[in-house]
Amino acid sequence: AQSVAQPEDQVNVAEGNPLTVKCTYSVSGNPYLFWYVQYPNRGLQFLLKYITGDNLVKGSYGFEAEFNKSQTSFHLKKPSALVSDSALYFCAVRVGYNTDKLIFGTGTRLQVFP
Amino acid sequence: EAEVAQSPRYKITEKSQAVAFWCDPISGHATLYWYRQILGQGPELLVQFQDESVVDDSQLPKDRFSAERLKGVDSTLKIQPAELGDSAMYLCASSPTTSSGYEQYFGPGTRLTVT
């Protein structure tokens, strides 16, 4: 079955420290992978995506993600966290070749402490 | 910057009543999606349109939910009758086209509470 897993419900990090939000996937064929961020009572905002090419993808707000095919992972990273990064983060994978249907993980709440 | 518009932002309705949500995608975007997000979960696709045609509605509960995009621009999602389990955030998203790897742009959502 095609799926996305975010193993951590919450990640806590001090401001200025590096952060990692984990994501693993299971999908047939070459994966299209996405990260989105959601602030309270808001829709999702696109951060970055991996389609093909360089395994290290850079996105908005200083975030980056590393695609690892052997480990079927797409972890989100940032070298130095900000308090304003505190939000809910979703990993998603596209399934199907004729649609852009996304399957989302359950989300990871990132809390950055001053 | 162009955005996906949704209304209303909040809706409270009693069970067995009808409710409708509206979405206006980013201008020129051919593909429109409706998602349902239950509290504590990721969004789940309900229906996808390419222009005015339905591409995927496999997860849409068709006995009570309907969606249309008559002119291939804005869209309406309807629930009739609403049930307590329909309480959720309903998100609309759009992208330039289908099967291209484009990211989806999300609107602010409509939070539905069924009492």
PDB file of C-alpha atoms in Angstrom:
ATOM      1  CA  ALA A   1       0.000   0.000   0.000  1.00  0.00           C
ATOM      2  CA  GLN A   2       1.156   3.509  -0.745  1.00  0.00           C
ATOM      3  CA  SER A   3       1.703   5.575   2.362  1.00  0.00           C
ATOM      4  CA  VAL A   4       3.596   8.310   4.143  1.00  0.00           C
ATOM      5  CA  ALA A   5       4.778   8.086   7.739  1.00  0.00           C
ATOM      6  CA  GLN A   6       5.804  10.872  10.056  1.00  0.00           C
ATOM      7  CA  PRO A   7       7.005   8.998  13.122  1.00  0.00           C
ATOM      8  CA  GLU A   8       7.133  11.984  15.480  1.00  0.00           C
ATOM      9  CA  ASP A   9       3.967  13.718  16.632  1.00  0.00           C
ATOM     10  CA  GLN A  10       6.015  16.603  18.005  1.00  0.00           C
ATOM     11  CA  VAL A  11       9.560  17.881  17.713  1.00  0.00           C
ATOM     12  CA  ASN A  12      10.950  20.362  20.224  1.00  0.00           C
ATOM     13  CA  VAL A  13      14.053  22.411  19.492  1.00  0.00           C
ATOM     14  CA  ALA A  14      15.703  25.494  20.918  1.00  0.00           C
ATOM     15  CA  GLU A  15      15.926  28.607  18.779  1.00  0.00           C
ATOM     16  CA  GLY A  16      19.178  28.692  16.852  1.00  0.00           C
ATOM     17  CA  ASN A  17      19.634  24.929  16.898  1.00  0.00           C
ATOM     18  CA  PRO A  18      19.273  22.741  13.808  1.00  0.00           C
ATOM     19  CA  LEU A  19      15.990  20.958  13.313  1.00  0.00           C
ATOM     20  CA  THR A  20      14.926  17.768  11.553  1.00  0.00           C
ATOM     21  CA  VAL A  21      11.390  16.578  10.877  1.00  0.00           C
ATOM     22  CA  LYS A  22      11.291  12.994   9.667  1.00  0.00           C
ATOM     23  CA  CYS A  23       9.299  11.467   6.816  1.00  0.00           C
ATOM     24  CA  THR A  24       9.374   8.035   5.222  1.00  0.00           C
ATOM     25  CA  TYR A  25       7.293   6.867   2.291  1.00  0.00           C
ATOM     26  CA  SER A  26       6.122   3.773   0.502  1.00  0.00           C
ATOM     27  CA  VAL A  27       5.113   4.214  -3.134  1.00  0.00           C
ATOM     28  CA  SER A  28       5.534   2.328  -6.366  1.00  0.00           C
ATOM     29  CA  GLY A  29       7.695   3.915  -9.018  1.00  0.00           C
ATOM     30  CA  ASN A  30       9.637   7.133  -8.682  1.00  0.00           C
ATOM     31  CA  PRO A  31       8.231   9.291  -5.901  1.00  0.00           C
ATOM     32  CA  TYR A  32       7.192  12.915  -6.104  1.00  0.00           C
ATOM     33  CA  LEU A  33       7.598  14.217  -2.540  1.00  0.00           C
ATOM     34  CA  PHE A  34       6.406  17.423  -0.925  1.00  0.00           C
ATOM     35  CA  TRP A  35       6.599  19.291   2.363  1.00  0.00           C
ATOM     36  CA  TYR A  36       3.879  21.686   3.496  1.00  0.00           C
ATOM     37  CA  VAL A  37       3.512  23.827   6.630  1.00  0.00           C
ATOM     38  CA  GLN A  38       0.236  24.721   8.329  1.00  0.00           C
ATOM     39  CA  TYR A  39      -0.286  27.548  10.805  1.00  0.00           C
ATOM     40  CA  PRO A  40      -3.332  27.550  13.138  1.00  0.00           C
ATOM     41  CA  ASN A  41      -6.660  27.807  11.319  1.00  0.00           C
ATOM     42  CA  ARG A  42      -4.918  28.261   7.986  1.00  0.00           C
ATOM     43  CA  GLY A  43      -4.471  26.257   4.832  1.00  0.00           C
ATOM     44  CA  LEU A  44      -1.256  24.535   3.882  1.00  0.00           C
ATOM     45  CA  GLN A  45       1.709  26.444   2.502  1.00  0.00           C
ATOM     46  CA  PHE A  46       4.121  24.769   0.115  1.00  0.00           C
ATOM     47  CA  LEU A  47       7.739  24.565   1.337  1.00  0.00           C
ATOM     48  CA  LEU A  48       9.586  22.375  -1.164  1.00  0.00           C
ATOM     49  CA  LYS A  49       9.393  19.334  -3.404  1.00  0.00           C
ATOM     50  CA  TYR A  50      11.510  16.574  -4.872  1.00  0.00           C
ATOM     51  CA  ILE A  51      10.728  15.421  -8.377  1.00  0.00           C
ATOM     52  CA  THR A  52      14.083  14.391  -9.758  1.00  0.00           C
ATOM     53  CA  GLY A  53      17.696  15.501  -9.746  1.00  0.00           C
ATOM     54  CA  ASP A  54      19.782  16.576  -6.762  1.00  0.00           C
ATOM     55  CA  ASN A  55      18.872  14.699  -3.605  1.00  0.00           C
ATOM     56  CA  LEU A  56      19.188  17.878  -1.514  1.00  0.00           C
ATOM     57  CA  VAL A  57      16.286  20.194  -2.218  1.00  0.00           C
ATOM     58  CA  LYS A  58      16.170  23.787  -0.995  1.00  0.00           C
ATOM     59  CA  GLY A  59      12.887  25.520  -0.321  1.00  0.00           C
ATOM     60  CA  SER A  60      11.176  28.463   1.327  1.00  0.00           C
ATOM     61  CA  TYR A  61      12.154  30.117   4.617  1.00  0.00           C
ATOM     62  CA  GLY A  62      15.571  28.421   4.722  1.00  0.00           C
ATOM     63  CA  PHE A  63      14.202  24.876   4.794  1.00  0.00           C
ATOM     64  CA  GLU A  64      15.763  22.023   2.883  1.00  0.00           C
ATOM     65  CA  ALA A  65      15.069  18.317   2.553  1.00  0.00           C
ATOM     66  CA  GLU A  66      17.175  15.322   1.653  1.00  0.00           C
ATOM     67  CA  PHE A  67      15.791  12.557  -0.533  1.00  0.00           C
ATOM     68  CA  ASN A  68      17.236   9.149   0.324  1.00  0.00           C
ATOM     69  CA  LYS A  69      16.028   6.447  -2.030  1.00  0.00           C
ATOM     70  CA  SER A  70      17.623   3.517  -0.201  1.00  0.00           C
ATOM     71  CA  GLN A  71      16.018   4.531   3.082  1.00  0.00           C
ATOM     72  CA  THR A  72      12.814   5.776   1.404  1.00  0.00           C
ATOM     73  CA  SER A  73      13.053   8.955   3.434  1.00  0.00           C
ATOM     74  CA  PHE A  74      12.574  12.656   2.798  1.00  0.00           C
ATOM     75  CA  HIS A  75      13.522  14.428   6.021  1.00  0.00           C
ATOM     76  CA  LEU A  76      12.951  18.163   6.394  1.00  0.00           C
ATOM     77  CA  LYS A  77      15.833  20.181   7.838  1.00  0.00           C
ATOM     78  CA  LYS A  78      16.834  23.695   8.781  1.00  0.00           C
ATOM     79  CA  PRO A  79      20.287  24.712  10.053  1.00  0.00           C
ATOM     80  CA  SER A  80      19.030  27.273  12.585  1.00  0.00           C
ATOM     81  CA  ALA A  81      15.458  27.205  13.918  1.00  0.00           C
ATOM     82  CA  LEU A  82      13.367  30.300  14.573  1.00  0.00           C
ATOM     83  CA  VAL A  83      10.490  30.659  17.024  1.00  0.00           C
ATOM     84  CA  SER A  84       8.349  31.630  14.035  1.00  0.00           C
ATOM     85  CA  ASP A  85       8.974  28.172  12.519  1.00  0.00           C
ATOM     86  CA  SER A  86       6.654  26.702  15.155  1.00  0.00           C
ATOM     87  CA  ALA A  87       3.810  25.123  13.190  1.00  0.00           C
ATOM     88  CA  LEU A  88       2.426  21.829  11.894  1.00  0.00           C
ATOM     89  CA  TYR A  89       4.447  20.206   9.117  1.00  0.00           C
ATOM     90  CA  PHE A  90       3.103  17.679   6.616  1.00  0.00           C
ATOM     91  CA  CYS A  91       4.988  15.388   4.290  1.00  0.00           C
ATOM     92  CA  ALA A  92       3.125  14.208   1.178  1.00  0.00           C
ATOM     93  CA  VAL A  93       3.718  11.872  -1.737  1.00  0.00           C
ATOM     94  CA  ARG A  94       2.009  11.849  -5.112  1.00  0.00           C
ATOM     95  CA  VAL A  95       0.307   8.582  -6.027  1.00  0.00           C
ATOM     96  CA  GLY A  96      -0.936   7.612  -9.449  1.00  0.00           C
ATOM     97  CA  TYR A  97       0.348   8.626 -12.858  1.00  0.00           C
ATOM     98  CA  ASN A  98      -2.719  10.324 -14.296  1.00  0.00           C
ATOM     99  CA  THR A  99      -3.649  12.366 -11.270  1.00  0.00           C
ATOM    100  CA  ASP A 100      -1.838  14.552  -8.800  1.00  0.00           C
ATOM    101  CA  LYS A 101      -3.435  12.852  -5.817  1.00  0.00           C
ATOM    102  CA  LEU A 102      -1.370  13.461  -2.708  1.00  0.00           C
ATOM    103  CA  ILE A 103      -1.259  11.231   0.319  1.00  0.00           C
ATOM    104  CA  PHE A 104      -0.328  13.187   3.425  1.00  0.00           C
ATOM    105  CA  GLY A 105       1.327  12.052   6.602  1.00  0.00           C
ATOM    106  CA  THR A 106      -0.344  12.681   9.940  1.00  0.00           C
ATOM    107  CA  GLY A 107       1.763  15.750  10.576  1.00  0.00           C
ATOM    108  CA  THR A 108       4.510  16.730  13.003  1.00  0.00           C
ATOM    109  CA  ARG A 109       4.120  19.677  15.319  1.00  0.00           C
ATOM    110  CA  LEU A 110       7.340  21.664  15.545  1.00  0.00           C
ATOM    111  CA  GLN A 111       7.812  23.716  18.687  1.00  0.00           C
ATOM    112  CA  VAL A 112      10.772  26.095  18.759  1.00  0.00           C
ATOM    113  CA  PHE A 113      11.564  27.478  22.202  1.00  0.00           C
ATOM    114  CA  PRO A 114      13.270  30.858  22.714  1.00  0.00           C
TER     115      PRO A 114
ATOM    116  CA  GLU B   1       0.501  37.233  -4.950  1.00  0.00           C
ATOM    117  CA  ALA B   2      -2.471  35.246  -6.251  1.00  0.00           C
ATOM    118  CA  GLU B   3      -4.281  33.092  -3.703  1.00  0.00           C
ATOM    119  CA  VAL B   4      -6.987  30.472  -3.565  1.00  0.00           C
ATOM    120  CA  ALA B   5     -10.153  31.961  -2.077  1.00  0.00           C
ATOM    121  CA  GLN B   6     -12.632  30.017   0.032  1.00  0.00           C
ATOM    122  CA  SER B   7     -15.856  30.950   1.767  1.00  0.00           C
ATOM    123  CA  PRO B   8     -17.184  30.839   4.330  1.00  0.00           C
ATOM    124  CA  ARG B   9     -14.197  30.535   6.669  1.00  0.00           C
ATOM    125  CA  TYR B  10     -16.329  29.056   9.427  1.00  0.00           C
ATOM    126  CA  LYS B  11     -19.683  27.273   9.310  1.00  0.00           C
ATOM    127  CA  ILE B  12     -21.790  25.845  12.104  1.00  0.00           C
ATOM    128  CA  THR B  13     -24.753  23.741  11.095  1.00  0.00           C
ATOM    129  CA  GLU B  14     -27.094  21.240  12.648  1.00  0.00           C
ATOM    130  CA  LYS B  15     -27.036  17.622  11.565  1.00  0.00           C
ATOM    131  CA  SER B  16     -29.383  16.775   8.713  1.00  0.00           C
ATOM    132  CA  GLN B  17     -29.037  20.296   7.295  1.00  0.00           C
ATOM    133  CA  ALA B  18     -27.461  21.102   3.951  1.00  0.00           C
ATOM    134  CA  VAL B  19     -24.216  23.039   3.734  1.00  0.00           C
ATOM    135  CA  ALA B  20     -22.169  24.367   0.829  1.00  0.00           C
ATOM    136  CA  PHE B  21     -18.611  25.608   0.448  1.00  0.00           C
ATOM    137  CA  TRP B  22     -17.205  27.732  -2.335  1.00  0.00           C
ATOM    138  CA  CYS B  23     -13.717  27.878  -3.815  1.00  0.00           C
ATOM    139  CA  ASP B  24     -12.128  30.187  -6.360  1.00  0.00           C
ATOM    140  CA  PRO B  25      -8.741  28.863  -7.538  1.00  0.00           C
ATOM    141  CA  ILE B  26      -5.774  30.877  -8.705  1.00  0.00           C
ATOM    142  CA  SER B  27      -6.534  32.365 -12.101  1.00  0.00           C
ATOM    143  CA  GLY B  28      -5.474  30.074 -14.918  1.00  0.00           C
ATOM    144  CA  HIS B  29      -5.162  26.964 -12.790  1.00  0.00           C
ATOM    145  CA  ALA B  30      -6.853  24.089 -14.567  1.00  0.00           C
ATOM    146  CA  THR B  31      -6.771  21.612 -11.701  1.00  0.00           C
ATOM    147  CA  LEU B  32      -8.822  22.019  -8.548  1.00  0.00           C
ATOM    148  CA  TYR B  33      -8.884  19.794  -5.487  1.00  0.00           C
ATOM    149  CA  TRP B  34     -11.143  19.471  -2.449  1.00  0.00           C
ATOM    150  CA  TYR B  35      -9.634  17.946   0.688  1.00  0.00           C
ATOM    151  CA  ARG B  36     -11.061  17.110   4.080  1.00  0.00           C
ATOM    152  CA  GLN B  37      -8.816  17.454   7.114  1.00  0.00           C
ATOM    153  CA  ILE B  38     -10.020  15.917  10.348  1.00  0.00           C
ATOM    154  CA  LEU B  39      -8.428  17.364  13.477  1.00  0.00           C
ATOM    155  CA  GLY B  40      -5.091  15.713  14.156  1.00  0.00           C
ATOM    156  CA  GLN B  41      -4.803  14.166  10.700  1.00  0.00           C
ATOM    157  CA  GLY B  42      -3.416  15.073   7.317  1.00  0.00           C
ATOM    158  CA  PRO B  43      -5.689  16.232   4.504  1.00  0.00           C
ATOM    159  CA  GLU B  44      -7.514  13.543   2.516  1.00  0.00           C
ATOM    160  CA  LEU B  45      -8.467  14.117  -1.111  1.00  0.00           C
ATOM    161  CA  LEU B  46     -12.215  14.118  -1.740  1.00  0.00           C
ATOM    162  CA  VAL B  47     -12.384  15.137  -5.393  1.00  0.00           C
ATOM    163  CA  GLN B  48     -10.108  16.414  -8.162  1.00  0.00           C
ATOM    164  CA  PHE B  49     -11.215  18.386 -11.223  1.00  0.00           C
ATOM    165  CA  GLN B  50      -9.350  19.006 -14.442  1.00  0.00           C
ATOM    166  CA  ASP B  51     -11.178  21.988 -15.896  1.00  0.00           C
ATOM    167  CA  GLU B  52     -14.848  21.034 -15.469  1.00  0.00           C
ATOM    168  CA  SER B  53     -14.299  17.267 -15.484  1.00  0.00           C
ATOM    169  CA  VAL B  54     -13.919  15.045 -12.446  1.00  0.00           C
ATOM    170  CA  VAL B  55     -10.574  13.213 -12.501  1.00  0.00           C
ATOM    171  CA  ASP B  56     -10.828  11.419  -9.158  1.00  0.00           C
ATOM    172  CA  ASP B  57     -13.748  11.243  -6.737  1.00  0.00           C
ATOM    173  CA  SER B  58     -13.023   7.792  -5.350  1.00  0.00           C
ATOM    174  CA  GLN B  59     -12.978   9.064  -1.745  1.00  0.00           C
ATOM    175  CA  LEU B  60     -16.061  11.277  -2.032  1.00  0.00           C
ATOM    176  CA  PRO B  61     -19.048   9.910  -0.046  1.00  0.00           C
ATOM    177  CA  LYS B  62     -21.434  10.245  -2.936  1.00  0.00           C
ATOM    178  CA  ASP B  63     -24.551   9.492  -0.957  1.00  0.00           C
ATOM    179  CA  ARG B  64     -24.283  12.862   0.758  1.00  0.00           C
ATOM    180  CA  PHE B  65     -21.462  14.829  -0.873  1.00  0.00           C
ATOM    181  CA  SER B  66     -21.480  16.462  -4.288  1.00  0.00           C
ATOM    182  CA  ALA B  67     -19.049  18.745  -6.067  1.00  0.00           C
ATOM    183  CA  GLU B  68     -19.244  20.749  -9.234  1.00  0.00           C
ATOM    184  CA  ARG B  69     -17.087  23.038 -11.314  1.00  0.00           C
ATOM    185  CA  LEU B  70     -19.503  23.981 -14.047  1.00  0.00           C
ATOM    186  CA  LYS B  71     -17.439  26.507 -16.013  1.00  0.00           C
ATOM    187  CA  GLY B  72     -14.076  25.091 -15.090  1.00  0.00           C
ATOM    188  CA  VAL B  73     -13.265  27.983 -12.800  1.00  0.00           C
ATOM    189  CA  ASP B  74     -14.781  28.184  -9.316  1.00  0.00           C
ATOM    190  CA  SER B  75     -16.234  25.197  -7.523  1.00  0.00           C
ATOM    191  CA  THR B  76     -18.833  24.286  -4.929  1.00  0.00           C
ATOM    192  CA  LEU B  77     -18.772  21.364  -2.508  1.00  0.00           C
ATOM    193  CA  LYS B  78     -22.092  20.413  -0.942  1.00  0.00           C
ATOM    194  CA  ILE B  79     -23.055  18.135   1.912  1.00  0.00           C
ATOM    195  CA  GLN B  80     -26.650  17.048   2.323  1.00  0.00           C
ATOM    196  CA  PRO B  81     -27.534  15.959   4.923  1.00  0.00           C
ATOM    197  CA  ALA B  82     -24.660  16.863   7.214  1.00  0.00           C
ATOM    198  CA  GLU B  83     -23.662  14.361   9.885  1.00  0.00           C
ATOM    199  CA  LEU B  84     -21.722  14.853  13.110  1.00  0.00           C
ATOM    200  CA  GLY B  85     -18.729  13.039  11.600  1.00  0.00           C
ATOM    201  CA  ASP B  86     -18.474  15.652   8.858  1.00  0.00           C
ATOM    202  CA  SER B  87     -17.016  18.161  11.298  1.00  0.00           C
ATOM    203  CA  ALA B  88     -13.624  18.986   9.816  1.00  0.00           C
ATOM    204  CA  MET B  89     -11.629  21.551   7.868  1.00  0.00           C
ATOM    205  CA  TYR B  90     -12.447  21.548   4.162  1.00  0.00           C
ATOM    206  CA  LEU B  91      -9.541  22.704   2.049  1.00  0.00           C
ATOM    207  CA  CYS B  92      -9.505  23.713  -1.573  1.00  0.00           C
ATOM    208  CA  ALA B  93      -6.314  23.684  -3.621  1.00  0.00           C
ATOM    209  CA  SER B  94      -5.352  24.394  -7.207  1.00  0.00           C
ATOM    210  CA  SER B  95      -2.448  23.757  -9.540  1.00  0.00           C
ATOM    211  CA  PRO B  96      -1.681  24.785 -13.121  1.00  0.00           C
ATOM    212  CA  THR B  97      -2.405  21.338 -14.569  1.00  0.00           C
ATOM    213  CA  THR B  98      -2.392  17.641 -13.787  1.00  0.00           C
ATOM    214  CA  SER B  99       0.401  15.062 -13.808  1.00  0.00           C
ATOM    215  CA  SER B 100       3.129  17.607 -14.038  1.00  0.00           C
ATOM    216  CA  GLY B 101       4.652  17.554 -10.583  1.00  0.00           C
ATOM    217  CA  TYR B 102       3.420  21.070  -9.859  1.00  0.00           C
ATOM    218  CA  GLU B 103       2.811  21.846  -6.206  1.00  0.00           C
ATOM    219  CA  GLN B 104      -0.705  22.508  -5.064  1.00  0.00           C
ATOM    220  CA  TYR B 105      -1.678  25.890  -3.673  1.00  0.00           C
ATOM    221  CA  PHE B 106      -4.113  25.761  -0.783  1.00  0.00           C
ATOM    222  CA  GLY B 107      -6.800  28.160   0.320  1.00  0.00           C
ATOM    223  CA  PRO B 108      -7.395  29.084   3.984  1.00  0.00           C
ATOM    224  CA  GLY B 109     -10.079  26.417   4.390  1.00  0.00           C
ATOM    225  CA  THR B 110     -13.614  26.261   5.755  1.00  0.00           C
ATOM    226  CA  ARG B 111     -13.964  24.899   9.263  1.00  0.00           C
ATOM    227  CA  LEU B 112     -17.252  23.036   9.544  1.00  0.00           C
ATOM    228  CA  THR B 113     -18.837  22.187  12.873  1.00  0.00           C
ATOM    229  CA  VAL B 114     -21.904  19.972  12.832  1.00  0.00           C
ATOM    230  CA  THR B 115     -23.985  20.016  16.022  1.00  0.00           C
TER     231      THR B 115
END
